Amino acid sequence: MLKKILAISGKPGLYKLISFGKNMIIVEGLADKKRFAAHSRDKIISLGDIAIYTTGDDVPLADVLESVSKKFEGKEVNAADYKEPEQLAAFMASVLPEYDQERVYKTDIKKLISWYNILVKAGITTFVEPEETKAEGEAAAE
């Protein structure tokens, strides 16, 4: 689900992958629906490739977003409630208790809240693929 949602360094917001071109990709802003070309020199990362540091194994971003969605019942998070470092730490501990407090910075938590809100506004509320879909996709690949 999150594989086609992209973050582009230096550009605010999140983008949906539309098409591939020569040395570029065509993306569409989730918030404004405007399309533009992102070039190979831009630092682009898929949300499906991001994980959050924990004291054990890293947790995929999709699982963390799913946890946030359950905690807030699929509604947006009021970012104004989480301005202070202690509030951000409490938020993160409530959605991922075993997160690594040394390696997960407050700016990362702010970005998590921002991305979650952008996804919810865009109508994306399911972050983890159902198990049946994963199994069917893996069987088709073989």
Short mmCIF file of the C-alpha atoms (twelve columns), coordinates in Angstrom:
data_MODEL
# 
_entry.id   MODEL 
# 
loop_
_atom_site.group_PDB 
_atom_site.id 
_atom_site.type_symbol 
_atom_site.label_atom_id 
_atom_site.label_alt_id 
_atom_site.label_comp_id 
_atom_site.label_asym_id 
_atom_site.label_seq_id 
_atom_site.Cartn_x 
_atom_site.Cartn_y 
_atom_site.Cartn_z 
_atom_site.pdbx_PDB_model_num 
ATOM 1   C CA . MET A 1   0.000  0.000   0.000   1 
ATOM 2   C CA . LEU A 2   2.674  2.496   1.003   1 
ATOM 3   C CA . LYS A 3   5.118  1.423   -1.732  1 
ATOM 4   C CA . LYS A 4   3.628  3.942   -4.187  1 
ATOM 5   C CA . ILE A 5   3.548  6.808   -1.673  1 
ATOM 6   C CA . LEU A 6   6.769  8.817   -1.816  1 
ATOM 7   C CA . ALA A 7   8.581  11.442  0.217   1 
ATOM 8   C CA . ILE A 8   10.839 13.759  -1.773  1 
ATOM 9   C CA . SER A 9   13.650 15.517  0.043   1 
ATOM 10  C CA . GLY A 10  13.302 19.288  -0.089  1 
ATOM 11  C CA . LYS A 11  9.607  19.177  -0.994  1 
ATOM 12  C CA . PRO A 12  6.883  19.280  1.643   1 
ATOM 13  C CA . GLY A 13  4.136  16.684  1.717   1 
ATOM 14  C CA . LEU A 14  3.755  13.234  0.231   1 
ATOM 15  C CA . TYR A 15  3.401  12.166  -3.374  1 
ATOM 16  C CA . LYS A 16  1.805  9.302   -5.255  1 
ATOM 17  C CA . LEU A 17  3.834  7.551   -7.970  1 
ATOM 18  C CA . ILE A 18  2.028  7.922   -11.305 1 
ATOM 19  C CA . SER A 19  4.487  6.854   -14.005 1 
ATOM 20  C CA . PHE A 20  8.122  6.325   -14.909 1 
ATOM 21  C CA . GLY A 21  10.078 8.311   -17.485 1 
ATOM 22  C CA . LYS A 22  13.695 8.492   -18.607 1 
ATOM 23  C CA . ASN A 23  15.745 9.576   -15.542 1 
ATOM 24  C CA . MET A 24  12.577 10.767  -13.801 1 
ATOM 25  C CA . ILE A 25  9.235  9.749   -12.376 1 
ATOM 26  C CA . ILE A 26  5.874  11.466  -12.571 1 
ATOM 27  C CA . VAL A 27  4.333  12.096  -9.159  1 
ATOM 28  C CA . GLU A 28  1.103  13.633  -7.908  1 
ATOM 29  C CA . GLY A 29  0.804  15.542  -4.647  1 
ATOM 30  C CA . LEU A 30  -1.597 13.859  -2.216  1 
ATOM 31  C CA . ALA A 31  -2.760 17.228  -0.892  1 
ATOM 32  C CA . ASP A 32  -3.052 19.364  -4.033  1 
ATOM 33  C CA . LYS A 33  -3.281 16.678  -6.780  1 
ATOM 34  C CA . LYS A 34  -0.727 18.584  -8.905  1 
ATOM 35  C CA . ARG A 35  1.559  16.448  -11.052 1 
ATOM 36  C CA . PHE A 36  5.203  17.097  -11.774 1 
ATOM 37  C CA . ALA A 37  8.396  15.299  -12.710 1 
ATOM 38  C CA . ALA A 38  10.792 14.243  -9.970  1 
ATOM 39  C CA . HIS A 39  14.262 13.678  -11.379 1 
ATOM 40  C CA . SER A 40  16.819 11.030  -10.570 1 
ATOM 41  C CA . ARG A 41  18.936 13.613  -8.725  1 
ATOM 42  C CA . ASP A 42  16.142 14.160  -6.159  1 
ATOM 43  C CA . LYS A 43  16.302 12.081  -3.005  1 
ATOM 44  C CA . ILE A 44  13.112 10.027  -3.197  1 
ATOM 45  C CA . ILE A 45  12.040 7.348   -0.747  1 
ATOM 46  C CA . SER A 46  8.998  5.126   -0.637  1 
ATOM 47  C CA . LEU A 47  7.121  5.070   2.683   1 
ATOM 48  C CA . GLY A 48  7.057  1.285   2.315   1 
ATOM 49  C CA . ASP A 49  10.853 1.254   2.709   1 
ATOM 50  C CA . ILE A 50  10.929 3.242   5.962   1 
ATOM 51  C CA . ALA A 51  11.182 1.604   9.386   1 
ATOM 52  C CA . ILE A 52  11.260 2.989   12.925  1 
ATOM 53  C CA . TYR A 53  14.111 2.073   15.266  1 
ATOM 54  C CA . THR A 54  13.145 0.043   18.315  1 
ATOM 55  C CA . THR A 55  15.076 -1.634  21.091  1 
ATOM 56  C CA . GLY A 56  14.601 -4.914  19.166  1 
ATOM 57  C CA . ASP A 57  13.965 -5.294  15.450  1 
ATOM 58  C CA . ASP A 58  13.028 -2.212  13.437  1 
ATOM 59  C CA . VAL A 59  9.271  -1.813  12.851  1 
ATOM 60  C CA . PRO A 60  7.980  -0.935  9.366   1 
ATOM 61  C CA . LEU A 61  6.369  2.495   9.072   1 
ATOM 62  C CA . ALA A 62  3.128  0.864   7.895   1 
ATOM 63  C CA . ASP A 63  2.775  -0.940  11.233  1 
ATOM 64  C CA . VAL A 64  3.403  2.275   13.175  1 
ATOM 65  C CA . LEU A 65  0.857  4.188   11.054  1 
ATOM 66  C CA . GLU A 66  -1.656 1.390   11.648  1 
ATOM 67  C CA . SER A 67  -1.062 1.726   15.388  1 
ATOM 68  C CA . VAL A 68  -1.622 5.503   15.195  1 
ATOM 69  C CA . SER A 69  -4.813 4.903   13.213  1 
ATOM 70  C CA . LYS A 70  -6.132 2.502   15.867  1 
ATOM 71  C CA . LYS A 71  -5.263 4.891   18.686  1 
ATOM 72  C CA . PHE A 72  -6.988 7.852   17.004  1 
ATOM 73  C CA . GLU A 73  -9.790 5.775   15.431  1 
ATOM 74  C CA . GLY A 74  -8.762 6.689   11.881  1 
ATOM 75  C CA . LYS A 75  -9.066 10.415  12.528  1 
ATOM 76  C CA . GLU A 76  -6.388 13.085  12.150  1 
ATOM 77  C CA . VAL A 77  -3.988 13.762  15.000  1 
ATOM 78  C CA . ASN A 78  -4.077 17.318  16.340  1 
ATOM 79  C CA . ALA A 79  -0.417 18.246  15.850  1 
ATOM 80  C CA . ALA A 80  -0.836 21.265  18.149  1 
ATOM 81  C CA . ASP A 81  -1.217 18.834  21.068  1 
ATOM 82  C CA . TYR A 82  2.324  17.560  20.460  1 
ATOM 83  C CA . LYS A 83  4.647  20.562  20.410  1 
ATOM 84  C CA . GLU A 84  6.919  19.896  23.400  1 
ATOM 85  C CA . PRO A 85  9.577  17.147  23.401  1 
ATOM 86  C CA . GLU A 86  7.901  15.404  26.348  1 
ATOM 87  C CA . GLN A 87  4.554  15.353  24.519  1 
ATOM 88  C CA . LEU A 88  6.187  13.929  21.389  1 
ATOM 89  C CA . ALA A 89  7.915  11.226  23.434  1 
ATOM 90  C CA . ALA A 90  4.627  10.338  25.150  1 
ATOM 91  C CA . PHE A 91  2.861  10.153  21.770  1 
ATOM 92  C CA . MET A 92  5.511  7.839   20.351  1 
ATOM 93  C CA . ALA A 93  5.510  5.649   23.453  1 
ATOM 94  C CA . SER A 94  1.731  5.305   23.181  1 
ATOM 95  C CA . VAL A 95  1.840  4.047   19.581  1 
ATOM 96  C CA . LEU A 96  5.167  2.162   19.698  1 
ATOM 97  C CA . PRO A 97  6.224  1.495   23.304  1 
ATOM 98  C CA . GLU A 98  9.525  -0.162  22.390  1 
ATOM 99  C CA . TYR A 99  10.813 2.656   20.142  1 
ATOM 100 C CA . ASP A 100 14.500 3.552   20.575  1 
ATOM 101 C CA . GLN A 101 14.524 6.908   22.365  1 
ATOM 102 C CA . GLU A 102 18.165 7.516   21.432  1 
ATOM 103 C CA . ARG A 103 17.815 7.042   17.661  1 
ATOM 104 C CA . VAL A 104 14.265 8.312   17.009  1 
ATOM 105 C CA . TYR A 105 14.489 12.100  17.065  1 
ATOM 106 C CA . LYS A 106 11.666 14.492  17.916  1 
ATOM 107 C CA . THR A 107 11.709 15.748  14.313  1 
ATOM 108 C CA . ASP A 108 11.062 12.155  13.178  1 
ATOM 109 C CA . ILE A 109 8.000  11.969  15.437  1 
ATOM 110 C CA . LYS A 110 6.727  15.310  14.087  1 
ATOM 111 C CA . LYS A 111 7.180  13.994  10.539  1 
ATOM 112 C CA . LEU A 112 5.311  10.792  11.471  1 
ATOM 113 C CA . ILE A 113 2.343  12.850  12.729  1 
ATOM 114 C CA . SER A 114 2.446  15.079  9.642   1 
ATOM 115 C CA . TRP A 115 2.586  12.128  7.225   1 
ATOM 116 C CA . TYR A 116 -0.228 10.348  9.055   1 
ATOM 117 C CA . ASN A 117 -2.432 13.441  8.774   1 
ATOM 118 C CA . ILE A 118 -1.643 13.851  5.050   1 
ATOM 119 C CA . LEU A 119 -2.517 10.211  4.391   1 
ATOM 120 C CA . VAL A 120 -5.789 10.441  6.325   1 
ATOM 121 C CA . LYS A 121 -6.783 13.655  4.479   1 
ATOM 122 C CA . ALA A 122 -6.080 11.849  1.187   1 
ATOM 123 C CA . GLY A 123 -8.423 9.036   2.221   1 
ATOM 124 C CA . ILE A 124 -5.721 6.450   2.881   1 
ATOM 125 C CA . THR A 125 -6.636 4.747   6.134   1 
ATOM 126 C CA . THR A 126 -5.356 1.204   5.604   1 
ATOM 127 C CA . PHE A 127 -1.598 1.038   5.908   1 
ATOM 128 C CA . VAL A 128 -0.898 -2.683  6.237   1 
ATOM 129 C CA . GLU A 129 -1.856 -5.072  3.445   1 
ATOM 130 C CA . PRO A 130 -4.234 -7.847  4.502   1 
ATOM 131 C CA . GLU A 131 -2.484 -11.214 4.862   1 
ATOM 132 C CA . GLU A 132 -4.514 -12.827 2.031   1 
ATOM 133 C CA . THR A 133 -3.369 -10.157 -0.438  1 
ATOM 134 C CA . LYS A 134 0.287  -10.653 0.518   1 
ATOM 135 C CA . ALA A 135 -0.014 -14.431 0.147   1 
ATOM 136 C CA . GLU A 136 -1.693 -14.111 -3.277  1 
ATOM 137 C CA . GLY A 137 0.996  -11.680 -4.475  1 
ATOM 138 C CA . GLU A 138 3.800  -13.979 -3.348  1 
ATOM 139 C CA . ALA A 139 2.149  -17.014 -4.980  1 
ATOM 140 C CA . ALA A 140 1.750  -15.094 -8.259  1 
ATOM 141 C CA . ALA A 141 5.444  -14.093 -8.150  1 
ATOM 142 C CA . GLU A 142 6.505  -17.746 -7.966  1 
# 
